[in-house]
Coordinates of C-alpha atoms and ligand atoms in Angstrom, one line a residue:
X1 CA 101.4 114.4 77.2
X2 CA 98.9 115.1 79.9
X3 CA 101.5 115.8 82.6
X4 CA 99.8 119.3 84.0
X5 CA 97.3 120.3 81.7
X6 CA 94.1 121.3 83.2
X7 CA 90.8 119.8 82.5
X8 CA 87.8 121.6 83.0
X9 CA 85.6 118.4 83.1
X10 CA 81.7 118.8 82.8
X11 CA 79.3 116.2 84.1
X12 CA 76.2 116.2 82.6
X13 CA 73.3 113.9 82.7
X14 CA 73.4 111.2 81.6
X15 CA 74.4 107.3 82.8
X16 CA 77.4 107.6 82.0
X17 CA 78.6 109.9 84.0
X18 CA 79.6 106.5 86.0
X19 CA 82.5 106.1 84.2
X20 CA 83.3 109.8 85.0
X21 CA 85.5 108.7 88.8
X22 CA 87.6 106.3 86.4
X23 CA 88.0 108.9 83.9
X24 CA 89.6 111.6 86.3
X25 CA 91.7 108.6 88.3
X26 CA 92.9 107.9 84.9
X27 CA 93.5 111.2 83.9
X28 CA 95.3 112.4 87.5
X29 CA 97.7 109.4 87.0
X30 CA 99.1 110.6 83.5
X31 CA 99.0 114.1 85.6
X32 CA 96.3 116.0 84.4
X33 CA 94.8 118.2 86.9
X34 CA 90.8 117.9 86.8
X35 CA 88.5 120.7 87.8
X36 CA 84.5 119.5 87.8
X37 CA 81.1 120.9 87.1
X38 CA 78.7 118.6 87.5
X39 CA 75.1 119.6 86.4
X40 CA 72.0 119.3 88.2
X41 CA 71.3 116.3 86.2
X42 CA 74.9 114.6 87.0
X43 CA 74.1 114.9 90.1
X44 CA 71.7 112.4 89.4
X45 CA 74.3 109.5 88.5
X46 CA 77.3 110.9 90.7
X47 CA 77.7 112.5 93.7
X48 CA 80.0 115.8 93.9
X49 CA 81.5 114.3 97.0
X50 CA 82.7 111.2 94.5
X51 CA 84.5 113.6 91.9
X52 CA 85.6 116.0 94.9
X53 CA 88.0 113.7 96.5
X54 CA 89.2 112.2 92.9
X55 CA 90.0 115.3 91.5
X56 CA 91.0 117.0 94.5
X57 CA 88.9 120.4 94.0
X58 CA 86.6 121.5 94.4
X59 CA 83.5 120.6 92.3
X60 CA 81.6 123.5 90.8
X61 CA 78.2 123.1 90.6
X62 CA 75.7 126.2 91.2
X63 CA 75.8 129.3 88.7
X64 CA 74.6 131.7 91.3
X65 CA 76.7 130.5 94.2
X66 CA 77.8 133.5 96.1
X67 CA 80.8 131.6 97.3
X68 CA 81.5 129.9 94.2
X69 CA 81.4 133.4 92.7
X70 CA 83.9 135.1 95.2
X71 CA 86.1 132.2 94.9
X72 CA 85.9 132.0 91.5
X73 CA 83.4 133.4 89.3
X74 CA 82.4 131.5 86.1
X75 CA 84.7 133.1 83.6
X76 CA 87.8 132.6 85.4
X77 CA 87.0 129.1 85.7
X78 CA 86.4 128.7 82.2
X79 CA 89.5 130.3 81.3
X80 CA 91.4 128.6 83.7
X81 CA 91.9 125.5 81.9
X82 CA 93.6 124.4 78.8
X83 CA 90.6 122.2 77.3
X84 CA 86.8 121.8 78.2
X85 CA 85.9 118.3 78.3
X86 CA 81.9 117.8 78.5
X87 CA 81.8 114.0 79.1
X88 CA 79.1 112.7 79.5
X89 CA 77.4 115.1 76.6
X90 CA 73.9 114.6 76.2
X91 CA 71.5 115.4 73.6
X92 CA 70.5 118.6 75.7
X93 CA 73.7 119.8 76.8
X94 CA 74.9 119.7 73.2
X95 CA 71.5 121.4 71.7
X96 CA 72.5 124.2 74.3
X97 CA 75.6 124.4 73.0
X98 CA 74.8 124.5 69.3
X99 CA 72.3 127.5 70.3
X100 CA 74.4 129.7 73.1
X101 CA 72.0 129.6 75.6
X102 CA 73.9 130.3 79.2
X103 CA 71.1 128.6 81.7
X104 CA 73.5 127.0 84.4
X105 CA 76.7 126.8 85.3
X106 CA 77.8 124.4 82.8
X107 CA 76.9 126.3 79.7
X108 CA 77.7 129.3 80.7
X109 CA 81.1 128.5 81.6
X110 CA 81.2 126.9 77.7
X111 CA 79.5 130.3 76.2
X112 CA 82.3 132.1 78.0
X113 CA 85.0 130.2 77.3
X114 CA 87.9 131.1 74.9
X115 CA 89.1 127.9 75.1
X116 CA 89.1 124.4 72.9
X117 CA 86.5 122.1 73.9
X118 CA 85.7 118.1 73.1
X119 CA 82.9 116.5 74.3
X120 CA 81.9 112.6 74.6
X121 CA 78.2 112.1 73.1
X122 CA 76.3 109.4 75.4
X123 CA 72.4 109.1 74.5
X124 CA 70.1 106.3 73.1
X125 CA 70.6 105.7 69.9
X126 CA 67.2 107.6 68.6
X127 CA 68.4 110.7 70.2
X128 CA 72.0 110.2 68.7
X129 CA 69.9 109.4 65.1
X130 CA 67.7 112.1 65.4
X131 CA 68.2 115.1 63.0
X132 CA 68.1 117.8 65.3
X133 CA 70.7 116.1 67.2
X134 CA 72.8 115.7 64.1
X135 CA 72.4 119.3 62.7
X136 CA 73.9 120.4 66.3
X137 CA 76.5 118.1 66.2
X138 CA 77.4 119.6 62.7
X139 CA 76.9 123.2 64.4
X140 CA 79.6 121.9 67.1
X141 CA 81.9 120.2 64.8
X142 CA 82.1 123.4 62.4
X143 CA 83.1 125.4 65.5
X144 CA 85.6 123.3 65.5
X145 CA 84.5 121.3 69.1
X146 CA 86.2 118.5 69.1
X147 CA 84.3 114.9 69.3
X148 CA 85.1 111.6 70.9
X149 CA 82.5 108.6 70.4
X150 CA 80.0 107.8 70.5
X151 CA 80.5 104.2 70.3
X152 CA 77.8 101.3 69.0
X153 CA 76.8 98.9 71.5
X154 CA 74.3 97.9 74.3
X155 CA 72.9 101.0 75.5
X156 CA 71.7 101.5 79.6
X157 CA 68.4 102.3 77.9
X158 CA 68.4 98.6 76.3
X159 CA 68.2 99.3 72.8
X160 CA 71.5 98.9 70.7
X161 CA 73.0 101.4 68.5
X162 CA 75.4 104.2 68.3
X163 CA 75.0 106.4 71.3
X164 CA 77.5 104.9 74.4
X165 CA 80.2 106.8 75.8
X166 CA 83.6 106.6 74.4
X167 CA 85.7 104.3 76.7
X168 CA 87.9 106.2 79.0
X169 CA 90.4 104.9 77.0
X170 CA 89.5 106.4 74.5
X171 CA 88.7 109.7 75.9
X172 CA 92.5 109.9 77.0
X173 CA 93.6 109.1 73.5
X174 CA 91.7 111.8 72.6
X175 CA 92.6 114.1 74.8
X176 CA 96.1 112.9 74.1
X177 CA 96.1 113.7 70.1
X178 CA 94.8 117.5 70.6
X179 CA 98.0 118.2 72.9
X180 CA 99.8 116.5 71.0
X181 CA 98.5 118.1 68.2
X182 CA 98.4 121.3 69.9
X183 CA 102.3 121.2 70.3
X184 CA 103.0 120.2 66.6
X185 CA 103.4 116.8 67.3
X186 CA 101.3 114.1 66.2
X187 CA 99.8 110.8 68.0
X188 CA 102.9 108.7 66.9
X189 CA 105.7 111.5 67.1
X190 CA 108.6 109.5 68.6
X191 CA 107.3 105.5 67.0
X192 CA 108.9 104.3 64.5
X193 CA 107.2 102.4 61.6
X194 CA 108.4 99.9 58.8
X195 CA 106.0 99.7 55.9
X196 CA 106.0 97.3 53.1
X197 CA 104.5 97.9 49.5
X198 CA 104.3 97.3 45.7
X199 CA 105.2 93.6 44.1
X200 CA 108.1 92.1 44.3
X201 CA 109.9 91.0 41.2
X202 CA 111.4 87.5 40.9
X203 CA 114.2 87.4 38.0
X204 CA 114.1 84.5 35.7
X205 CA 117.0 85.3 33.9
X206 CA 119.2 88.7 33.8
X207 CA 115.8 90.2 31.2
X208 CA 112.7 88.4 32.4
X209 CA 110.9 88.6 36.2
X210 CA 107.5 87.1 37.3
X211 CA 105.9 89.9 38.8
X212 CA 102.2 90.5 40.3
X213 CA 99.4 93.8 39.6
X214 CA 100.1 94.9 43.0
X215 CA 100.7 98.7 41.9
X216 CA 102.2 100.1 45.9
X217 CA 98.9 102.6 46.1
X218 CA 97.8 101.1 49.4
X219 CA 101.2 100.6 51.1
X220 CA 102.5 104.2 49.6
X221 CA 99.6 105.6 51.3
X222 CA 99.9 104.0 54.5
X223 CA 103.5 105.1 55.2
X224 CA 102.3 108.8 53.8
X225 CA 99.4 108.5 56.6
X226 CA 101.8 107.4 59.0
X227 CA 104.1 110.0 58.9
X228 CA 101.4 112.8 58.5
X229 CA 100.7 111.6 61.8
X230 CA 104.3 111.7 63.3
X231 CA 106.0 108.4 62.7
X232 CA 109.5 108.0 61.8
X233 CA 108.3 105.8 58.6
X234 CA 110.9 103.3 56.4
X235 CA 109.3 102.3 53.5
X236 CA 110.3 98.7 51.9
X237 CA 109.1 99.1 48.4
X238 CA 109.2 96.8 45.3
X239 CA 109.1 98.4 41.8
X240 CA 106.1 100.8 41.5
X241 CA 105.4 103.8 40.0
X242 CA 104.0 105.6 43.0
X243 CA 106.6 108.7 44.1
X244 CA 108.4 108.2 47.6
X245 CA 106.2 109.9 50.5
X246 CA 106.6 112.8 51.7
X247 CA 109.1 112.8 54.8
X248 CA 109.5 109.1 54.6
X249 CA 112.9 106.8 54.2
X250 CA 112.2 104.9 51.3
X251 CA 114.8 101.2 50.5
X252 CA 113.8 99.9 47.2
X253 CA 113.9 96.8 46.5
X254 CA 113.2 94.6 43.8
X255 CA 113.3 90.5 45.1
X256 CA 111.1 89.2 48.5
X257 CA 114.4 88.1 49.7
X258 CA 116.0 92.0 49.3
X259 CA 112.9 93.2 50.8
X260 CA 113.1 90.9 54.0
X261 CA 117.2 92.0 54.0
X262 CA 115.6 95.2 54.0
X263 CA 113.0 94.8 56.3
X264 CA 115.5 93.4 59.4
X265 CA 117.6 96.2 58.8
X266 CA 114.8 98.9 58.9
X267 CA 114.3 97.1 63.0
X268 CA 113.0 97.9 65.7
X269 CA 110.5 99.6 64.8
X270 CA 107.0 99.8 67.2
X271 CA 104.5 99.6 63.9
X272 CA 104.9 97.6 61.1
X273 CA 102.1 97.6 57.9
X274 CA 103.3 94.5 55.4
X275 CA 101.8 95.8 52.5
X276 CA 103.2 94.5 49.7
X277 CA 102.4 91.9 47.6
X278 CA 105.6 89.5 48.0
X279 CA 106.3 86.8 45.4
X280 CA 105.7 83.5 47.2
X281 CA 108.1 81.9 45.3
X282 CA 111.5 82.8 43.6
X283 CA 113.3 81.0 40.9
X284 CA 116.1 79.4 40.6
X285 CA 117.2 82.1 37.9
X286 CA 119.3 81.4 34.8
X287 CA 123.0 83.6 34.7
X288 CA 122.6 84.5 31.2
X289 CA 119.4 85.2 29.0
X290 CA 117.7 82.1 28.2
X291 CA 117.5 81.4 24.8
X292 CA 115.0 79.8 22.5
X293 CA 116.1 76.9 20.6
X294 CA 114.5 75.6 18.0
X295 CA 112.6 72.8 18.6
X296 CA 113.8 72.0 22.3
X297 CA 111.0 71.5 24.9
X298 CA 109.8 74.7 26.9
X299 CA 111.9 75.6 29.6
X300 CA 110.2 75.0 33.0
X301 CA 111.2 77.4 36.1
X302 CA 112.6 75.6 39.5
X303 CA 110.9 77.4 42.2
X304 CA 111.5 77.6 45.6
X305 CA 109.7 79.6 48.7
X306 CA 110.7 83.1 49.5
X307 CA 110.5 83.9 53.4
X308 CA 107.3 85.1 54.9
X309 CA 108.3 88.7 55.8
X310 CA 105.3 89.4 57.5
X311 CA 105.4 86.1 59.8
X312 CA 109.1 87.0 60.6
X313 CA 108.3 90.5 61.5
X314 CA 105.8 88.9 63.6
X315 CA 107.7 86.1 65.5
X316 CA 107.6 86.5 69.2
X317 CA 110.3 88.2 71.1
X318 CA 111.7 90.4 72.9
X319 CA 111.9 93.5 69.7
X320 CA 108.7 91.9 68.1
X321 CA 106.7 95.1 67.4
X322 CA 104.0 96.3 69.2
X323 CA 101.9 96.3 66.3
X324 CA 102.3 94.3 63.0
X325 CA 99.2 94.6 60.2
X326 CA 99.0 92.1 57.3
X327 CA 97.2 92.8 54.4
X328 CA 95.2 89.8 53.1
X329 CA 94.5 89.9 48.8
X330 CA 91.9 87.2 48.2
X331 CA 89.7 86.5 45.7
X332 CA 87.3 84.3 47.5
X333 CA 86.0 83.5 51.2
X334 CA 87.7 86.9 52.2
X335 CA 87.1 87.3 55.9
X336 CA 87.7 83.4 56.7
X337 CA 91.0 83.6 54.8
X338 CA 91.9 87.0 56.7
X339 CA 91.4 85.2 60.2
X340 CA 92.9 82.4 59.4
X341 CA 95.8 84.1 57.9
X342 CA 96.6 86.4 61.4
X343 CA 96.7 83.7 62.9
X344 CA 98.8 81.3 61.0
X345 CA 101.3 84.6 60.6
X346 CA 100.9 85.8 64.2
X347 CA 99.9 89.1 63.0
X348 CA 98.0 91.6 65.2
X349 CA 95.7 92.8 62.6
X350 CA 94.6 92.2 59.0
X351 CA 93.6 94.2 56.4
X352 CA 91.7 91.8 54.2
X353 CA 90.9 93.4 50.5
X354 CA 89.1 91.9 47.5
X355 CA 91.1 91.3 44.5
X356 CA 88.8 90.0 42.7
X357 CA 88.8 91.0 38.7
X358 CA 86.0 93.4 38.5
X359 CA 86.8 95.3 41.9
X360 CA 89.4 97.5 40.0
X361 CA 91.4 97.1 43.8
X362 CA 94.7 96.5 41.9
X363 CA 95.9 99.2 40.7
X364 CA 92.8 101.3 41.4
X365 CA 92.4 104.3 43.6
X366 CA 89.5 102.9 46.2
X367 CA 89.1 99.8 48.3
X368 CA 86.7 98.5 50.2
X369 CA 88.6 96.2 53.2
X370 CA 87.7 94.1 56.6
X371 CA 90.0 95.2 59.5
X372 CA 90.4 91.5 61.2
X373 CA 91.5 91.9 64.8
X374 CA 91.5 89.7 68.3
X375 CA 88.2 92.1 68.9
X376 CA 86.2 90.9 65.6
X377 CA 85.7 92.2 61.8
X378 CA 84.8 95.9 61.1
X379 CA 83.6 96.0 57.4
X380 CA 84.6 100.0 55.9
X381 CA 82.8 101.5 53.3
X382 CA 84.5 101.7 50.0
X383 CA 87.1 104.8 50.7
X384 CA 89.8 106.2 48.3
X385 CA 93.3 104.4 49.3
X386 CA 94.1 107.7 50.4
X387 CA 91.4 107.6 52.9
X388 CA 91.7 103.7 54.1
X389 CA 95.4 105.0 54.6
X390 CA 94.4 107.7 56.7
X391 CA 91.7 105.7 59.0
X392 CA 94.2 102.7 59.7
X393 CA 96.7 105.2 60.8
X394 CA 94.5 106.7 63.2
X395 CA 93.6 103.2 64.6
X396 CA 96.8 102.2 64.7
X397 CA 97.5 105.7 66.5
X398 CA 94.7 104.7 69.1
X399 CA 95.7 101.4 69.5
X400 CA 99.4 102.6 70.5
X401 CA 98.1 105.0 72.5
X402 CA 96.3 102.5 74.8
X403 CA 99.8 99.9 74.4
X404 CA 102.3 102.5 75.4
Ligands
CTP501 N1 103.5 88.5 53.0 C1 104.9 88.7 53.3 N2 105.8 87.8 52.8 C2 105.5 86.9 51.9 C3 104.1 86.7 51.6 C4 103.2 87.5 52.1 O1 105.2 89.5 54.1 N3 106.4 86.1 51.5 C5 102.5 89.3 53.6 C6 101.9 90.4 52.7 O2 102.6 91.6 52.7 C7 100.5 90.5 53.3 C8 100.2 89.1 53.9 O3 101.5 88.5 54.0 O4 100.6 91.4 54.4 C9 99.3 88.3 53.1 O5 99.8 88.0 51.9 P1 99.0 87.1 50.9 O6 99.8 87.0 49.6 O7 97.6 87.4 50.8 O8 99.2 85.7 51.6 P2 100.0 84.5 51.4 O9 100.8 84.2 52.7 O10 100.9 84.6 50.2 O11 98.9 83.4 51.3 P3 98.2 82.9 50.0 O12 98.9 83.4 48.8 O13 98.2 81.4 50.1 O14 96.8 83.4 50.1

């Protein structure tokens, strides 16, 4: 996706402009070609000669440089790029932005520019905080600057907060998603994804199922998110009364055993999201419609385990998907069950939801859920399903990204 687009890359100063020489080597091997301005304060954290010989050009660096200018004056070299990409961005390079002031080379070149820009916030966390700063990153973001980061963390300033760098990982994913974009694709055009949702329903006899109050919002939404983002989505649904997706293959099923069927047939697939709630048990059901006799004792049901289609999908091998996300539905210790459950289930992620009665999750419109990975627990606020949807698929977007 980055094989020959050009970069315009501005340094500004801050300490992160030390992860700038990894940035370009990264970017130069996916085949990006990288064209610098470092500012007077880059300058400060890395040396022109550094970026010179890892971009291979020539680094711009002085507004009024008569050779510069007769090489190539400011304009040209704002227009001769497909993106500007102001990584580091700091607090004063982005206030200069929000205002249009042109007082170096680096903002006038993003004055003059008719082109897309993203920049990578680094600051301390105060600055990040600080309502000025905010009000000009709202300025930015309605001008429809693109923004990567910042992330929360130790800062070089030794206070922790929101304000470091995105990782150059990151950056490229970035960078990544707006060509991708760009070209009327999205992040996971080309992935395919198998998504499971609703209940399943375990037949007792030909007229009566145990069922559960899974209602197939959250899984529904996910595939939906998916595809919105380019994925070639099957959805394995039990019964629900959600409407297929959009642009998504929908199998429906009715018992854990037809969706695991299902599910095996739907592979390979790179992403899988098991979110439905299967029946952990089936029963040995009755031929004909059990009947009530008079005065006999209550039947009692025979049950036996259905598979675990989310620790099949997840068994390793050769065509075990890159990414497989559990959902966990608990009514008590939440996060403890979540962990334990990825890793009883091999799973690479968990989405771990109260189900408590009271949190109106079943069958409800919002949730509030724990995204259990290998790196830790990130607690989300309470979001519509819609929006969970959309947020897991844009992890899960990153996260291939990074795999591929
Ligand atoms: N799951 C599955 N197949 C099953 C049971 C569960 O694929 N037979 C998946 C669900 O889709 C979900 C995850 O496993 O992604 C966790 O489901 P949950 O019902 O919370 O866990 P259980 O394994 O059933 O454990 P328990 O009921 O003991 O909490």
């Amino acid at each position: 996706m980055l094989e020959n687009r050009r970069i315009l890359l501005i340094v500004s100063g801050g300490i992160a402009a030390v992860k700038v020489p990894d940035l370009i080597r990264r970017l130069r091997e996916r085949g990006a070609h990288v064209r610098c301005i470092l500012t007077k304060g880059g300058a400060q954290f890395v040396t022109p000669l550094t970026l010179g010989s890892l971009s291979g050009d020539k680094v711009y660096q002085d507004l009024f440089s008569l050779t510069d200018e007769a090489e190539m004056g400011h304009i040209r070299l704002s227009r001769e790029a497909d993106i500007i990409l102001v990584a580091p961005a700091t607090a004063d390079i982005m206030a200069k932005m929000a205002s249009g002031q042109a007082d170096d080379l680096a903002t006038t070149a993003l004055l003059a520019t008719d082109k897309p820009v993203m920049i990578a916030p680094s600051m301390n966390v105060m600055m990040w905080t600080h309502p000025a700063t905010q009000a000009n990153l709202l300025t930015l973001k309605n001008r429809e600057v693109k923004v990567v980061g910042p992330s929360a963390g130790d800062l070089a300033c030794g206070e922790v907060g929101n304000g470091r760098m995105a990782e150059v990982p990151e950056i490229i994913a970035a960078l990544t998603r707006f060509f991708q974009k760009n070209d009327g694709q999205g992040p996971l055009t080309g992935l395919r994804a198998l998504v499971t949702s609703g209940p399943t329903h375990e037949p007792i006899d030909p007229v009566r199922y145990i069922a559960n109050r899974s209602s197939g919002k959250q899984g529904h939404a996910v595939a939906a998110a998916l595809a919105e983002l380019g994925a070639q989505v099957t959805l394995v649904s039990g019964p629900t009364n959600e409407a297929d997706p959009d642009g998504v293959k929908v199998t429906h099923v009715e018992t854990a055993k037809q969706m695991m069927k299902a599910c095996s047939e739907a592979l390979p697939a790179e992403i899988v999201v098991c979110a439905a709630a299967v029946a952990d048990w089936s029963v040995e059901g009755a031929k004909q419609k059990i009947k009530k006799e008079k005065g006999a004792a209550a039947p009692s049901l025979n049950l036996s385990e259905n598979p675990d289609i989310l620790a099949t999908l997840s068994l390793p091998g050769p065509t075990r998907p890159m990414l497989v996300v559990g959902f966990a539905a608990e009514t008590q210790n939440l996060i403890e069950s979540a962990q334990s459950k990825r890793a009883k289930k091999n799973c690479d992620w968990v989405v771990a939801n109260d189900v408590s009665p009271g949190t109106g999750t079943f069958g409800g419109d919002s949730n509030t859920v724990h995204l259990v990975t290998a790196d830790g627990v990130e607690s989300w606020p309470t979001l519509r399903k819609r929006a969970v949807a959309e947020r897991l698929a844009e992890r899960i977007a990153t996260y291939v990204q990074r795999h591929i």
